[in-house]
């Protein structure tokens, strides 16, 4: 390993740098195994957080958290494959230490001859070894930068939380200032510190840039990133990060599109929203279809085909229901969660429903249950409808907050029961 004059590398560090491949393989293999399971664990945690508490920014936390996991997964996978290829080169070079044998016939133009007689794989081994080092650094750096940029939103999220608002429901002047200052900081970061290089302007941005540098962990990676950029051609750095960003964005989108109700752009089927002229059957609306530990939808019933004289309706309690209660009933503390909903079967409003508080195995799966008698219904298809209702009557309460509790669930009465 080359050393600068007067720069003595400790022996333990030199040995680690020269023999780190075993540790790298172990770390990459273990990380990949853990990361494939971490996405589901993280999504379950963020779902529970959004259910039981009103934390501003959970939408961004979900996207950024999955992006970090996908960054690490992709990076460690590339590193593991690259290091395995490096090990294969080392092995074949050890088996044939004398290099390429025989006379090498030159290739005709426009091809060139990339090797000579007696040449071994030493140069290629060094290139792949350096590539592995860059990959694992870029992977960790990408995760730290992504997490740090999320932390940069913390002042704004904290302010919204202290106000008691959900993020961007009612932004005020302080929120706007925090947002604009952070957007300027992000632009400066993407443009390699352009605002820090302009006279006078550097003094104007210094106060909040100084704060954001510490919140976003810039001080943790700034020196090492400068080392990478100063020793690498800018277009190589740009291509590396562009490829990483594109792969992570596509992977994150593919993981979250169903959970966040985004259209799936990679699905080119034309009639996926015109499958049939009837209400959709969502598997989470029927608890019998769920696996153990899987949460039902906001409103659910026991199964598509009901073989008893009762329809078992369950409505989950989300923190957002507290906002719905405030919109409809204000500060009235005598209101029950069950008072918020209007239930109908085949457009017939059900009155005098006896609701029961229901606690299931997980804390985020609590709510209310009711047994609605349906033995008078004939065999065939019927529709359960749930809506928010106005205060003091059976009119539907129209508000975007209530959309999560809007449900139209088809079910079928068995003719033999």
Short mmCIF file of C-alpha atoms in Angstrom, two decimals:
data_model
loop_
_atom_site.label_atom_id
_atom_site.label_comp_id
_atom_site.label_asym_id
_atom_site.label_seq_id
_atom_site.Cartn_x
_atom_site.Cartn_y
_atom_site.Cartn_z
CA UNK A 1 0.00 0.00 0.00
CA UNK A 2 1.38 3.40 -1.02
CA UNK A 3 2.03 5.88 1.77
CA UNK A 4 2.52 9.61 1.67
CA UNK A 5 5.88 10.87 3.01
CA UNK A 6 5.61 11.33 6.73
CA UNK A 7 2.30 9.49 6.86
CA UNK A 8 2.77 6.29 8.83
CA UNK A 9 -0.17 3.85 8.68
CA UNK A 10 -0.50 1.74 11.85
CA UNK A 11 0.29 -1.93 11.34
CA UNK A 12 -3.13 -3.09 12.54
CA UNK A 13 -4.86 -0.77 10.04
CA UNK A 14 -2.64 -1.91 7.18
CA UNK A 15 -3.41 -5.57 7.96
CA UNK A 16 -7.13 -4.80 8.15
CA UNK A 17 -7.05 -3.03 4.78
CA UNK A 18 -5.14 -5.87 3.14
CA UNK A 19 -7.14 -8.73 4.68
CA UNK A 20 -10.61 -7.30 5.09
CA UNK A 21 -12.31 -9.50 2.51
CA UNK A 22 -13.35 -12.16 5.04
CA UNK A 23 -14.97 -9.55 7.28
CA UNK A 24 -16.62 -7.91 4.26
CA UNK A 25 -18.18 -11.18 3.10
CA UNK A 26 -19.45 -11.90 6.59
CA UNK A 27 -20.93 -8.42 7.00
CA UNK A 28 -22.55 -8.36 3.53
CA UNK A 29 -24.04 -11.84 3.87
CA UNK A 30 -25.46 -11.16 7.32
CA UNK A 31 -26.71 -7.72 6.32
CA UNK A 32 -28.57 -9.02 3.25
CA UNK A 33 -30.24 -11.76 5.30
CA UNK A 34 -31.38 -9.23 7.91
CA UNK A 35 -32.43 -6.52 5.48
CA UNK A 36 -34.80 -8.77 3.56
CA UNK A 37 -36.77 -9.17 6.80
CA UNK A 38 -36.32 -5.60 8.01
CA UNK A 39 -38.71 -4.04 5.45
CA UNK A 40 -41.75 -5.90 6.81
CA UNK A 41 -40.73 -5.20 10.41
CA UNK A 42 -40.30 -1.49 9.67
CA UNK A 43 -43.63 -1.21 7.83
CA UNK A 44 -45.43 -2.95 10.69
CA UNK A 45 -43.84 -0.53 13.16
CA UNK A 46 -44.70 2.57 11.12
CA UNK A 47 -48.24 1.28 10.62
CA UNK A 48 -48.62 0.81 14.37
CA UNK A 49 -47.22 4.31 14.95
CA UNK A 50 -49.74 5.85 12.56
CA UNK A 51 -52.58 3.88 14.13
CA UNK A 52 -52.07 4.63 17.81
CA UNK A 53 -50.57 8.12 17.62
CA UNK A 54 -50.75 11.28 15.57
CA UNK A 55 -47.15 11.82 14.51
CA UNK A 56 -46.58 14.34 11.71
CA UNK A 57 -44.41 13.09 8.86
CA UNK A 58 -45.22 9.36 9.04
CA UNK A 59 -45.74 9.38 5.25
CA UNK A 60 -42.18 10.64 4.72
CA UNK A 61 -40.84 8.30 7.40
CA UNK A 62 -42.36 5.37 5.51
CA UNK A 63 -40.84 6.34 2.16
CA UNK A 64 -37.42 7.29 3.51
CA UNK A 65 -37.22 4.28 5.84
CA UNK A 66 -37.93 1.83 3.02
CA UNK A 67 -35.51 3.73 0.76
CA UNK A 68 -32.73 3.31 3.34
CA UNK A 69 -33.40 -0.42 3.61
CA UNK A 70 -33.43 -0.80 -0.18
CA UNK A 71 -30.21 1.24 -0.48
CA UNK A 72 -28.43 -1.06 1.95
CA UNK A 73 -29.91 -4.20 0.38
CA UNK A 74 -28.87 -3.25 -3.15
CA UNK A 75 -25.42 -2.05 -2.09
CA UNK A 76 -24.58 -5.06 0.04
CA UNK A 77 -25.84 -7.39 -2.72
CA UNK A 78 -23.59 -5.74 -5.33
CA UNK A 79 -20.70 -5.82 -2.87
CA UNK A 80 -21.22 -9.51 -2.06
CA UNK A 81 -21.29 -10.43 -5.76
CA UNK A 82 -18.23 -8.26 -6.49
CA UNK A 83 -16.25 -9.64 -3.57
CA UNK A 84 -17.17 -13.19 -4.58
CA UNK A 85 -15.93 -12.43 -8.11
CA UNK A 86 -12.74 -11.00 -6.61
CA UNK A 87 -12.24 -14.18 -4.60
CA UNK A 88 -12.76 -16.26 -7.76
CA UNK A 89 -10.05 -14.23 -9.54
CA UNK A 90 -7.67 -14.71 -6.62
CA UNK A 91 -8.30 -18.47 -6.65
CA UNK A 92 -7.78 -18.94 -10.40
CA UNK A 93 -4.68 -16.74 -10.26
CA UNK A 94 -3.32 -18.96 -7.46
CA UNK A 95 -4.06 -22.15 -9.44
CA UNK A 96 -2.22 -20.80 -12.50
CA UNK A 97 0.54 -18.53 -11.11
CA UNK A 98 2.53 -18.47 -14.39
CA UNK A 99 -0.09 -16.42 -16.16
CA UNK A 100 -1.41 -16.86 -19.69
CA UNK A 101 0.51 -19.48 -21.68
CA UNK A 102 1.03 -19.81 -25.41
CA UNK A 103 1.45 -17.25 -28.16
CA UNK A 104 -1.32 -14.65 -28.25
CA UNK A 105 -2.54 -13.90 -31.76
CA UNK A 106 -3.47 -10.24 -32.16
CA UNK A 107 -7.10 -9.45 -32.86
CA UNK A 108 -8.01 -7.60 -36.03
CA UNK A 109 -9.28 -4.05 -36.02
CA UNK A 110 -11.47 -2.60 -34.64
CA UNK A 111 -10.76 -5.11 -31.81
CA UNK A 112 -7.64 -4.87 -29.68
CA UNK A 113 -5.73 -7.47 -27.70
CA UNK A 114 -6.23 -6.73 -23.95
CA UNK A 115 -3.65 -9.20 -22.60
CA UNK A 116 -0.19 -10.62 -23.28
CA UNK A 117 1.58 -13.94 -22.84
CA UNK A 118 2.65 -14.46 -19.22
CA UNK A 119 0.29 -11.83 -17.88
CA UNK A 120 -1.63 -12.78 -14.72
CA UNK A 121 -4.75 -11.31 -13.05
CA UNK A 122 -2.96 -9.07 -10.56
CA UNK A 123 -4.14 -5.80 -12.12
CA UNK A 124 -7.77 -6.95 -12.45
CA UNK A 125 -7.75 -8.26 -8.87
CA UNK A 126 -6.67 -4.83 -7.64
CA UNK A 127 -9.36 -3.08 -9.69
CA UNK A 128 -12.14 -5.35 -8.39
CA UNK A 129 -10.79 -5.00 -4.83
CA UNK A 130 -10.97 -1.20 -5.08
CA UNK A 131 -14.42 -1.41 -6.63
CA UNK A 132 -15.62 -3.46 -3.64
CA UNK A 133 -14.33 -0.79 -1.27
CA UNK A 134 -16.12 1.98 -3.18
CA UNK A 135 -19.36 -0.02 -3.31
CA UNK A 136 -19.55 -0.70 0.41
CA UNK A 137 -18.66 2.92 1.21
CA UNK A 138 -21.24 4.29 -1.25
CA UNK A 139 -23.86 1.97 0.21
CA UNK A 140 -23.32 3.11 3.79
CA UNK A 141 -22.95 6.73 2.68
CA UNK A 142 -26.21 6.62 0.72
CA UNK A 143 -28.09 5.27 3.75
CA UNK A 144 -26.55 7.88 6.09
CA UNK A 145 -27.29 10.75 3.70
CA UNK A 146 -30.90 9.62 3.21
CA UNK A 147 -31.44 9.26 6.94
CA UNK A 148 -29.73 12.59 7.59
CA UNK A 149 -31.93 14.40 5.07
CA UNK A 150 -34.98 12.97 6.84
CA UNK A 151 -33.63 14.26 10.15
CA UNK A 152 -33.41 17.68 8.52
CA UNK A 153 -37.20 17.78 8.50
CA UNK A 154 -37.27 17.25 12.26
CA UNK A 155 -37.49 20.97 13.23
CA UNK A 156 -40.53 21.43 11.00
CA UNK A 157 -42.17 18.19 12.12
CA UNK A 158 -41.51 19.04 15.77
CA UNK A 159 -43.09 22.48 15.33
CA UNK A 160 -46.20 20.96 13.71
CA UNK A 161 -46.41 18.39 16.49
CA UNK A 162 -46.15 21.04 19.21
CA UNK A 163 -48.93 22.99 17.49
CA UNK A 164 -51.08 19.86 17.54
CA UNK A 165 -51.49 19.78 13.77
CA UNK A 166 -50.88 17.04 11.27
CA UNK A 167 -48.07 18.13 8.98
CA UNK A 168 -49.19 20.69 6.36
CA UNK A 169 -52.83 20.66 7.48
CA UNK A 170 -52.51 24.31 8.51
CA UNK A 171 -48.99 25.59 7.79
CA UNK A 172 -48.16 28.94 9.38
CA UNK A 173 -45.34 31.43 8.82
CA UNK A 174 -42.85 29.48 10.96
CA UNK A 175 -43.55 26.27 9.06
CA UNK A 176 -43.06 28.11 5.76
CA UNK A 177 -39.73 29.60 6.93
CA UNK A 178 -38.50 26.21 8.11
CA UNK A 179 -39.56 24.57 4.85
CA UNK A 180 -37.96 27.22 2.60
CA UNK A 181 -34.70 27.24 4.58
CA UNK A 182 -34.46 23.48 4.33
CA UNK A 183 -35.21 23.48 0.60
CA UNK A 184 -32.37 25.99 0.12
CA UNK A 185 -30.11 23.73 2.17
CA UNK A 186 -31.08 20.72 0.02
CA UNK A 187 -30.38 22.66 -3.17
CA UNK A 188 -26.97 23.64 -1.82
CA UNK A 189 -26.25 20.00 -0.97
CA UNK A 190 -27.20 18.79 -4.45
CA UNK A 191 -25.10 21.54 -6.09
CA UNK A 192 -21.98 20.68 -4.03
CA UNK A 193 -22.16 23.69 -1.69
CA UNK A 194 -22.71 26.42 -4.27
CA UNK A 195 -24.25 28.88 -1.78
CA UNK A 196 -21.29 28.46 0.57
CA UNK A 197 -18.95 29.72 -2.17
CA UNK A 198 -20.73 33.01 -2.94
CA UNK A 199 -19.42 36.06 -1.02
CA UNK A 200 -21.89 37.78 1.34
CA UNK A 201 -24.52 35.10 0.63
CA UNK A 202 -22.36 32.65 2.59
CA UNK A 203 -22.82 34.86 5.68
CA UNK A 204 -26.60 34.97 5.18
CA UNK A 205 -27.05 31.20 4.94
CA UNK A 206 -24.46 30.33 7.60
CA UNK A 207 -26.78 30.38 10.70
CA UNK A 208 -29.32 27.82 9.52
CA UNK A 209 -26.76 25.90 7.41
CA UNK A 210 -24.70 25.48 10.61
CA UNK A 211 -27.75 23.98 12.33
CA UNK A 212 -28.73 21.74 9.42
CA UNK A 213 -25.15 20.48 9.02
CA UNK A 214 -25.41 18.97 12.48
CA UNK A 215 -28.99 17.74 12.22
CA UNK A 216 -28.44 16.00 8.86
CA UNK A 217 -25.19 14.31 10.01
CA UNK A 218 -23.19 16.17 7.34
CA UNK A 219 -20.23 16.48 9.71
CA UNK A 220 -20.13 12.68 9.92
CA UNK A 221 -19.59 12.01 6.22
CA UNK A 222 -18.40 15.31 4.74
CA UNK A 223 -14.64 14.57 4.98
CA UNK A 224 -14.92 11.04 3.56
CA UNK A 225 -17.20 12.21 0.74
CA UNK A 226 -14.67 14.90 -0.14
CA UNK A 227 -11.97 12.21 -0.19
CA UNK A 228 -14.02 10.15 -2.67
CA UNK A 229 -14.90 13.09 -4.93
CA UNK A 230 -11.40 14.55 -4.99
CA UNK A 231 -9.91 11.20 -6.09
CA UNK A 232 -12.61 10.25 -8.58
CA UNK A 233 -13.71 11.81 -11.85
CA UNK A 234 -16.94 13.73 -11.32
CA UNK A 235 -18.83 11.84 -14.02
CA UNK A 236 -18.05 8.52 -12.33
CA UNK A 237 -19.39 9.83 -9.02
CA UNK A 238 -22.48 11.20 -10.77
CA UNK A 239 -23.18 7.92 -12.60
CA UNK A 240 -22.70 5.90 -9.41
CA UNK A 241 -25.18 7.97 -7.42
CA UNK A 242 -27.66 8.22 -10.33
CA UNK A 243 -27.70 4.42 -10.71
CA UNK A 244 -28.09 3.97 -6.95
CA UNK A 245 -30.89 6.55 -6.75
CA UNK A 246 -32.81 5.05 -9.71
CA UNK A 247 -32.56 1.49 -8.37
CA UNK A 248 -33.60 2.57 -4.86
CA UNK A 249 -36.54 4.66 -6.12
CA UNK A 250 -37.87 1.83 -8.29
CA UNK A 251 -37.44 -0.71 -5.49
CA UNK A 252 -39.07 1.60 -2.92
CA UNK A 253 -41.97 2.33 -5.25
CA UNK A 254 -42.52 -1.38 -5.97
CA UNK A 255 -42.63 -2.07 -2.22
CA UNK A 256 -44.98 0.77 -1.24
CA UNK A 257 -47.35 1.32 -4.15
CA UNK A 258 -50.10 -0.89 -2.75
CA UNK A 259 -49.72 0.29 0.84
CA UNK A 260 -49.83 3.97 -0.20
CA UNK A 261 -52.50 3.42 -2.89
CA UNK A 262 -50.30 4.57 -5.78
CA UNK A 263 -50.98 3.44 -9.37
CA UNK A 264 -48.56 0.75 -10.51
CA UNK A 265 -46.91 2.21 -13.61
CA UNK A 266 -45.21 -1.06 -14.56
CA UNK A 267 -48.56 -2.81 -14.96
CA UNK A 268 -49.60 -2.27 -18.59
CA UNK A 269 -52.90 -4.15 -18.42
CA UNK A 270 -55.54 -1.79 -19.79
CA UNK A 271 -58.63 -3.08 -18.00
CA UNK A 272 -57.35 -3.58 -14.47
CA UNK A 273 -59.79 -0.86 -13.27
CA UNK A 274 -62.57 -2.24 -15.51
CA UNK A 275 -62.56 -5.87 -14.50
CA UNK A 276 -66.29 -6.05 -13.88
CA UNK A 277 -69.26 -3.79 -13.19
CA UNK A 278 -69.50 -4.39 -9.47
CA UNK A 279 -67.94 -3.52 -6.10
CA UNK A 280 -64.37 -4.63 -5.51
CA UNK A 281 -63.54 -7.55 -3.24
CA UNK A 282 -60.58 -6.63 -1.04
CA UNK A 283 -59.09 -9.61 0.77
CA UNK A 284 -58.38 -7.52 3.90
CA UNK A 285 -62.10 -6.78 4.22
CA UNK A 286 -62.66 -10.45 5.12
CA UNK A 287 -60.89 -11.61 8.25
CA UNK A 288 -61.10 -15.28 7.29
CA UNK A 289 -58.78 -14.57 4.33
CA UNK A 290 -56.00 -13.11 6.48
CA UNK A 291 -52.89 -14.89 7.69
CA UNK A 292 -52.08 -15.07 11.38
CA UNK A 293 -50.96 -11.68 12.65
CA UNK A 294 -52.12 -9.85 9.49
CA UNK A 295 -54.22 -6.78 10.19
CA UNK A 296 -57.71 -6.43 8.68
CA UNK A 297 -58.90 -3.39 6.80
CA UNK A 298 -60.36 -0.37 8.62
CA UNK A 299 -63.81 -1.99 8.30
CA UNK A 300 -64.08 -5.76 7.99
CA UNK A 301 -66.48 -8.68 8.29
CA UNK A 302 -65.90 -12.37 8.96
CA UNK A 303 -65.96 -13.71 5.36
CA UNK A 304 -67.40 -13.27 1.87
CA UNK A 305 -69.95 -16.04 2.39
CA UNK A 306 -71.88 -15.69 5.65
CA UNK A 307 -73.23 -19.00 6.94
CA UNK A 308 -74.80 -17.65 10.13
CA UNK A 309 -77.65 -15.29 10.89
CA UNK A 310 -75.28 -12.55 12.07
CA UNK A 311 -72.83 -10.30 10.29
CA UNK A 312 -69.78 -9.70 12.50
CA UNK A 313 -68.64 -6.13 11.73
CA UNK A 314 -65.35 -4.84 13.12
CA UNK A 315 -64.17 -1.20 12.84
CA UNK A 316 -60.56 -0.43 13.77
CA UNK A 317 -59.72 2.57 15.91
CA UNK A 318 -57.14 4.92 14.39
CA UNK A 319 -55.80 8.07 15.99
CA UNK A 320 -57.31 10.00 13.08
CA UNK A 321 -60.74 9.14 14.47
CA UNK A 322 -60.03 11.66 17.25
CA UNK A 323 -59.87 14.38 14.60
CA UNK A 324 -63.13 13.16 13.08
CA UNK A 325 -64.75 13.33 16.50
CA UNK A 326 -63.50 16.91 16.96
CA UNK A 327 -64.85 17.93 13.54
CA UNK A 328 -68.31 16.51 14.23
CA UNK A 329 -68.78 16.84 18.00
CA UNK A 330 -66.16 19.37 19.07
CA UNK A 331 -64.97 18.99 22.67
CA UNK A 332 -67.95 16.88 23.80
CA UNK A 333 -66.32 14.21 26.00
CA UNK A 334 -69.50 12.13 26.24
CA UNK A 335 -69.18 10.93 22.63
CA UNK A 336 -68.25 7.29 22.03
CA UNK A 337 -66.18 6.03 19.12
CA UNK A 338 -69.20 4.05 17.99
CA UNK A 339 -71.26 7.27 17.75
CA UNK A 340 -69.24 8.36 14.73
CA UNK A 341 -70.54 5.76 12.29
CA UNK A 342 -73.57 5.08 10.18
CA UNK A 343 -74.06 1.43 9.15
CA UNK A 344 -76.39 0.18 6.43
CA UNK A 345 -77.10 -3.15 4.77
CA UNK A 346 -78.46 -2.88 1.24
CA UNK A 347 -79.12 0.86 1.80
CA UNK A 348 -81.22 0.04 4.88
CA UNK A 349 -79.80 2.00 7.83
CA UNK A 350 -79.26 -0.20 10.87
CA UNK A 351 -80.49 1.38 14.09
CA UNK A 352 -80.05 0.24 17.68
CA UNK A 353 -76.77 -1.52 16.95
CA UNK A 354 -75.11 -2.88 20.07
CA UNK A 355 -71.39 -2.12 19.76
CA UNK A 356 -68.76 -3.86 21.87
CA UNK A 357 -65.23 -2.57 22.56
CA UNK A 358 -62.82 -5.11 21.06
CA UNK A 359 -59.16 -5.72 21.93
CA UNK A 360 -57.19 -8.13 19.76
CA UNK A 361 -53.66 -9.48 20.07
CA UNK A 362 -51.90 -6.33 18.82
CA UNK A 363 -52.40 -2.85 20.21
CA UNK A 364 -53.03 -1.33 16.78
CA UNK A 365 -55.87 -3.78 16.14
CA UNK A 366 -58.41 -2.52 18.67
CA UNK A 367 -61.81 -1.08 17.85
CA UNK A 368 -65.50 -1.91 18.05
CA UNK A 369 -67.48 -4.98 17.01
CA UNK A 370 -71.18 -5.52 16.37
CA UNK A 371 -73.29 -8.53 15.50
CA UNK A 372 -75.89 -7.37 12.98
CA UNK A 373 -78.77 -9.75 12.51
CA UNK A 374 -79.21 -10.72 8.84
CA UNK A 375 -81.29 -13.91 9.02
CA UNK A 376 -84.15 -12.03 7.32
CA UNK A 377 -82.02 -11.47 4.22
CA UNK A 378 -82.51 -13.79 1.30
CA UNK A 379 -79.71 -15.87 -0.23
CA UNK A 380 -77.43 -14.05 -2.62
CA UNK A 381 -75.36 -10.86 -2.71
CA UNK A 382 -75.74 -8.02 -0.20
CA UNK A 383 -73.71 -4.89 0.60
CA UNK A 384 -72.51 -3.61 3.97
CA UNK A 385 -71.99 0.16 3.97
CA UNK A 386 -70.18 2.20 6.63
CA UNK A 387 -69.97 6.00 6.69
CA UNK A 388 -69.33 8.80 9.17
CA UNK A 389 -72.56 10.42 10.31
CA UNK A 390 -73.57 13.93 11.20
CA UNK A 391 -74.19 14.95 14.78
CA UNK A 392 -77.71 14.18 15.97
CA UNK A 393 -79.05 12.56 12.76
CA UNK A 394 -78.40 9.81 10.23
CA UNK A 395 -77.02 12.02 7.46
CA UNK A 396 -73.60 11.22 6.05
CA UNK A 397 -70.78 13.50 7.25
CA UNK A 398 -68.79 14.57 4.18
CA UNK A 399 -65.14 15.30 5.00
CA UNK A 400 -61.77 14.07 3.63
CA UNK A 401 -60.89 12.87 7.14
CA UNK A 402 -63.68 10.30 6.92
CA UNK A 403 -62.58 8.71 3.67
CA UNK A 404 -60.58 6.04 5.48
CA UNK A 405 -63.79 4.85 7.19
CA UNK A 406 -65.86 4.71 3.99
CA UNK A 407 -66.52 1.06 3.21
CA UNK A 408 -68.71 -0.92 0.79
CA UNK A 409 -68.20 -4.62 1.46
CA UNK A 410 -70.10 -7.25 -0.58
CA UNK A 411 -71.10 -10.48 1.12
CA UNK A 412 -73.30 -13.46 0.26
CA UNK A 413 -75.89 -15.20 2.36
CA UNK A 414 -75.66 -18.96 2.11
CA UNK A 415 -79.05 -20.35 1.02
CA UNK A 416 -78.63 -23.37 3.30
CA UNK A 417 -78.16 -21.33 6.49
#
